[in-house]
């Protein structure tokens, strides 16, 4: 988990609008999402839990504390209920978030640190793949 810890600022995205459209996000919200600066902070807590804080200059998106491999309730961005679980896969190369909405298909958000040292977040909706790239701050 060590390599994922810290503050990250998005510097590039690929296919975000198509991904959000596939998720049913309205046009104005998609436009705002593409135009805002997105930040992610991941920190380790003294009790071996982690805090994931994601925000834009406009609003907080996620602020949650979790333990690896433990499923828990986490409201979705639209406020609907859901469950999520964070895990490490492929010998800790991938930091994976699995979201389970009450209705619809589960979704995975995969984070990895590439050879350039960027955090790459891959989101998939059906056959649409979106990537967000973050530099460490």
PDB file of C-alpha atoms in Angstrom:
ATOM      1  CA  UNK A   1       0.000   0.000   0.000  1.00  0.00           C
ATOM      2  CA  UNK A   2       2.973   2.261   0.616  1.00  0.00           C
ATOM      3  CA  UNK A   3       3.323   3.417  -2.997  1.00  0.00           C
ATOM      4  CA  UNK A   4      -0.324   4.561  -3.107  1.00  0.00           C
ATOM      5  CA  UNK A   5      -0.061   6.772  -0.017  1.00  0.00           C
ATOM      6  CA  UNK A   6       0.133  10.534  -0.368  1.00  0.00           C
ATOM      7  CA  UNK A   7      -1.559  13.400  -2.188  1.00  0.00           C
ATOM      8  CA  UNK A   8      -2.198  13.136  -5.915  1.00  0.00           C
ATOM      9  CA  UNK A   9      -3.457  15.705  -8.428  1.00  0.00           C
ATOM     10  CA  UNK A  10      -5.046  14.728 -11.722  1.00  0.00           C
ATOM     11  CA  UNK A  11      -3.190  15.985 -14.789  1.00  0.00           C
ATOM     12  CA  UNK A  12      -4.902  14.028 -17.574  1.00  0.00           C
ATOM     13  CA  UNK A  13      -7.981  11.929 -18.296  1.00  0.00           C
ATOM     14  CA  UNK A  14      -9.045   9.697 -21.161  1.00  0.00           C
ATOM     15  CA  UNK A  15     -12.659   8.964 -22.099  1.00  0.00           C
ATOM     16  CA  UNK A  16     -14.203  10.489 -18.952  1.00  0.00           C
ATOM     17  CA  UNK A  17     -17.253  11.938 -20.708  1.00  0.00           C
ATOM     18  CA  UNK A  18     -18.148   8.602 -22.350  1.00  0.00           C
ATOM     19  CA  UNK A  19     -17.742   6.793 -19.016  1.00  0.00           C
ATOM     20  CA  UNK A  20     -19.940   9.277 -17.151  1.00  0.00           C
ATOM     21  CA  UNK A  21     -22.532   9.175 -19.942  1.00  0.00           C
ATOM     22  CA  UNK A  22     -22.621   5.366 -19.663  1.00  0.00           C
ATOM     23  CA  UNK A  23     -23.196   5.755 -15.912  1.00  0.00           C
ATOM     24  CA  UNK A  24     -26.183   8.040 -16.590  1.00  0.00           C
ATOM     25  CA  UNK A  25     -24.576  11.296 -15.421  1.00  0.00           C
ATOM     26  CA  UNK A  26     -26.355  14.378 -16.883  1.00  0.00           C
ATOM     27  CA  UNK A  27     -24.532  16.594 -19.407  1.00  0.00           C
ATOM     28  CA  UNK A  28     -23.958  19.579 -17.065  1.00  0.00           C
ATOM     29  CA  UNK A  29     -22.435  17.352 -14.368  1.00  0.00           C
ATOM     30  CA  UNK A  30     -20.230  15.645 -16.996  1.00  0.00           C
ATOM     31  CA  UNK A  31     -19.062  19.038 -18.239  1.00  0.00           C
ATOM     32  CA  UNK A  32     -18.222  20.166 -14.708  1.00  0.00           C
ATOM     33  CA  UNK A  33     -16.405  16.886 -13.962  1.00  0.00           C
ATOM     34  CA  UNK A  34     -14.206  17.321 -17.032  1.00  0.00           C
ATOM     35  CA  UNK A  35     -13.413  20.964 -16.224  1.00  0.00           C
ATOM     36  CA  UNK A  36     -12.468  20.631 -12.543  1.00  0.00           C
ATOM     37  CA  UNK A  37      -9.183  19.782 -10.900  1.00  0.00           C
ATOM     38  CA  UNK A  38      -9.501  16.393  -9.199  1.00  0.00           C
ATOM     39  CA  UNK A  39      -7.419  15.422  -6.148  1.00  0.00           C
ATOM     40  CA  UNK A  40      -6.947  12.136  -4.281  1.00  0.00           C
ATOM     41  CA  UNK A  41      -5.350  11.626  -0.867  1.00  0.00           C
ATOM     42  CA  UNK A  42      -4.624   8.200   0.593  1.00  0.00           C
ATOM     43  CA  UNK A  43      -3.223   7.960   4.100  1.00  0.00           C
ATOM     44  CA  UNK A  44      -2.557   5.210   6.616  1.00  0.00           C
ATOM     45  CA  UNK A  45      -4.116   5.529  10.071  1.00  0.00           C
ATOM     46  CA  UNK A  46      -2.537   4.267  13.349  1.00  0.00           C
ATOM     47  CA  UNK A  47      -5.047   1.369  13.598  1.00  0.00           C
ATOM     48  CA  UNK A  48      -3.961  -0.125  10.218  1.00  0.00           C
ATOM     49  CA  UNK A  49      -6.919   1.417   8.435  1.00  0.00           C
ATOM     50  CA  UNK A  50      -6.678   3.857   5.536  1.00  0.00           C
ATOM     51  CA  UNK A  51      -8.394   7.096   4.618  1.00  0.00           C
ATOM     52  CA  UNK A  52      -9.370   7.860   1.026  1.00  0.00           C
ATOM     53  CA  UNK A  53     -10.268  11.497   0.429  1.00  0.00           C
ATOM     54  CA  UNK A  54     -11.221  12.652  -3.070  1.00  0.00           C
ATOM     55  CA  UNK A  55     -12.234  16.197  -3.879  1.00  0.00           C
ATOM     56  CA  UNK A  56     -12.394  18.887  -6.513  1.00  0.00           C
ATOM     57  CA  UNK A  57     -12.165  22.630  -6.039  1.00  0.00           C
ATOM     58  CA  UNK A  58     -15.985  22.619  -6.090  1.00  0.00           C
ATOM     59  CA  UNK A  59     -16.810  19.876  -3.572  1.00  0.00           C
ATOM     60  CA  UNK A  60     -15.774  16.841  -1.574  1.00  0.00           C
ATOM     61  CA  UNK A  61     -16.512  13.635  -3.474  1.00  0.00           C
ATOM     62  CA  UNK A  62     -15.428  10.865  -1.097  1.00  0.00           C
ATOM     63  CA  UNK A  63     -14.098  10.851   2.455  1.00  0.00           C
ATOM     64  CA  UNK A  64     -13.968   7.351   3.877  1.00  0.00           C
ATOM     65  CA  UNK A  65     -11.912   5.237   6.258  1.00  0.00           C
ATOM     66  CA  UNK A  66     -11.521   1.547   5.415  1.00  0.00           C
ATOM     67  CA  UNK A  67      -9.574  -1.620   6.151  1.00  0.00           C
ATOM     68  CA  UNK A  68      -8.370  -3.777   3.304  1.00  0.00           C
ATOM     69  CA  UNK A  69     -10.633  -6.707   2.368  1.00  0.00           C
ATOM     70  CA  UNK A  70     -13.523  -5.559   4.574  1.00  0.00           C
ATOM     71  CA  UNK A  71     -16.816  -4.725   2.857  1.00  0.00           C
ATOM     72  CA  UNK A  72     -18.804  -1.816   4.285  1.00  0.00           C
ATOM     73  CA  UNK A  73     -21.592   0.647   3.451  1.00  0.00           C
ATOM     74  CA  UNK A  74     -20.535   3.600   1.334  1.00  0.00           C
ATOM     75  CA  UNK A  75     -23.171   5.832  -0.265  1.00  0.00           C
ATOM     76  CA  UNK A  76     -22.647   6.315  -3.982  1.00  0.00           C
ATOM     77  CA  UNK A  77     -21.965   9.718  -5.556  1.00  0.00           C
ATOM     78  CA  UNK A  78     -25.666  10.143  -6.321  1.00  0.00           C
ATOM     79  CA  UNK A  79     -26.553   9.431  -2.671  1.00  0.00           C
ATOM     80  CA  UNK A  80     -27.994   5.964  -3.308  1.00  0.00           C
ATOM     81  CA  UNK A  81     -26.899   3.177  -0.944  1.00  0.00           C
ATOM     82  CA  UNK A  82     -24.129   0.799  -1.854  1.00  0.00           C
ATOM     83  CA  UNK A  83     -21.337  -1.318  -0.444  1.00  0.00           C
ATOM     84  CA  UNK A  84     -17.664  -1.192  -1.237  1.00  0.00           C
ATOM     85  CA  UNK A  85     -14.495  -3.158  -0.548  1.00  0.00           C
ATOM     86  CA  UNK A  86     -10.855  -2.161  -1.043  1.00  0.00           C
ATOM     87  CA  UNK A  87      -8.191  -4.780  -1.720  1.00  0.00           C
ATOM     88  CA  UNK A  88      -4.685  -5.256  -3.054  1.00  0.00           C
ATOM     89  CA  UNK A  89      -4.253  -7.589  -6.011  1.00  0.00           C
ATOM     90  CA  UNK A  90      -1.421  -8.978  -8.131  1.00  0.00           C
ATOM     91  CA  UNK A  91       1.161  -8.923  -5.332  1.00  0.00           C
ATOM     92  CA  UNK A  92       0.110  -5.413  -4.219  1.00  0.00           C
ATOM     93  CA  UNK A  93       0.571  -3.909  -7.701  1.00  0.00           C
ATOM     94  CA  UNK A  94      -3.113  -2.987  -7.934  1.00  0.00           C
ATOM     95  CA  UNK A  95      -5.251  -1.134  -5.379  1.00  0.00           C
ATOM     96  CA  UNK A  96      -8.814  -2.171  -6.246  1.00  0.00           C
ATOM     97  CA  UNK A  97     -12.129  -0.689  -5.127  1.00  0.00           C
ATOM     98  CA  UNK A  98     -15.195  -2.836  -5.808  1.00  0.00           C
ATOM     99  CA  UNK A  99     -18.507  -0.975  -5.541  1.00  0.00           C
ATOM    100  CA  UNK A 100     -21.780  -2.870  -5.220  1.00  0.00           C
ATOM    101  CA  UNK A 101     -24.839  -0.682  -5.801  1.00  0.00           C
ATOM    102  CA  UNK A 102     -28.238  -1.890  -4.580  1.00  0.00           C
ATOM    103  CA  UNK A 103     -29.293  -2.155  -8.208  1.00  0.00           C
ATOM    104  CA  UNK A 104     -27.186  -2.565 -11.302  1.00  0.00           C
ATOM    105  CA  UNK A 105     -23.835  -4.134 -11.952  1.00  0.00           C
ATOM    106  CA  UNK A 106     -20.903  -4.032  -9.511  1.00  0.00           C
ATOM    107  CA  UNK A 107     -18.064  -1.769 -10.647  1.00  0.00           C
ATOM    108  CA  UNK A 108     -14.331  -1.845 -10.134  1.00  0.00           C
ATOM    109  CA  UNK A 109     -11.987   1.077  -9.851  1.00  0.00           C
ATOM    110  CA  UNK A 110      -8.399  -0.065 -10.281  1.00  0.00           C
ATOM    111  CA  UNK A 111      -5.496   2.115  -9.183  1.00  0.00           C
ATOM    112  CA  UNK A 112      -1.878   1.399 -10.001  1.00  0.00           C
ATOM    113  CA  UNK A 113       1.364   3.333  -9.931  1.00  0.00           C
ATOM    114  CA  UNK A 114       3.024   3.088 -13.339  1.00  0.00           C
ATOM    115  CA  UNK A 115       6.754   3.073 -14.121  1.00  0.00           C
ATOM    116  CA  UNK A 116       6.721   6.884 -14.482  1.00  0.00           C
ATOM    117  CA  UNK A 117       5.428   7.185 -10.905  1.00  0.00           C
ATOM    118  CA  UNK A 118       1.932   8.343 -11.885  1.00  0.00           C
ATOM    119  CA  UNK A 119      -1.167   6.990 -10.198  1.00  0.00           C
ATOM    120  CA  UNK A 120      -3.446   5.627 -12.933  1.00  0.00           C
ATOM    121  CA  UNK A 121      -7.093   5.097 -12.038  1.00  0.00           C
ATOM    122  CA  UNK A 122      -9.030   2.866 -14.460  1.00  0.00           C
ATOM    123  CA  UNK A 123     -12.847   2.927 -14.380  1.00  0.00           C
ATOM    124  CA  UNK A 124     -14.978   0.622 -16.517  1.00  0.00           C
ATOM    125  CA  UNK A 125     -18.684   0.810 -17.435  1.00  0.00           C
ATOM    126  CA  UNK A 126     -19.642  -2.036 -19.759  1.00  0.00           C
ATOM    127  CA  UNK A 127     -17.172  -1.811 -22.647  1.00  0.00           C
ATOM    128  CA  UNK A 128     -16.259   1.839 -21.914  1.00  0.00           C
ATOM    129  CA  UNK A 129     -12.901   2.346 -20.190  1.00  0.00           C
ATOM    130  CA  UNK A 130     -11.863   5.636 -18.629  1.00  0.00           C
ATOM    131  CA  UNK A 131      -8.418   6.442 -17.269  1.00  0.00           C
ATOM    132  CA  UNK A 132      -7.419   9.273 -14.960  1.00  0.00           C
ATOM    133  CA  UNK A 133      -3.754  10.091 -14.430  1.00  0.00           C
ATOM    134  CA  UNK A 134      -2.427  11.686 -11.223  1.00  0.00           C
ATOM    135  CA  UNK A 135       0.959  13.138 -10.285  1.00  0.00           C
ATOM    136  CA  UNK A 136       2.131  13.047  -6.691  1.00  0.00           C
ATOM    137  CA  UNK A 137       1.947  16.459  -5.027  1.00  0.00           C
TER     138      UNK A 137
END
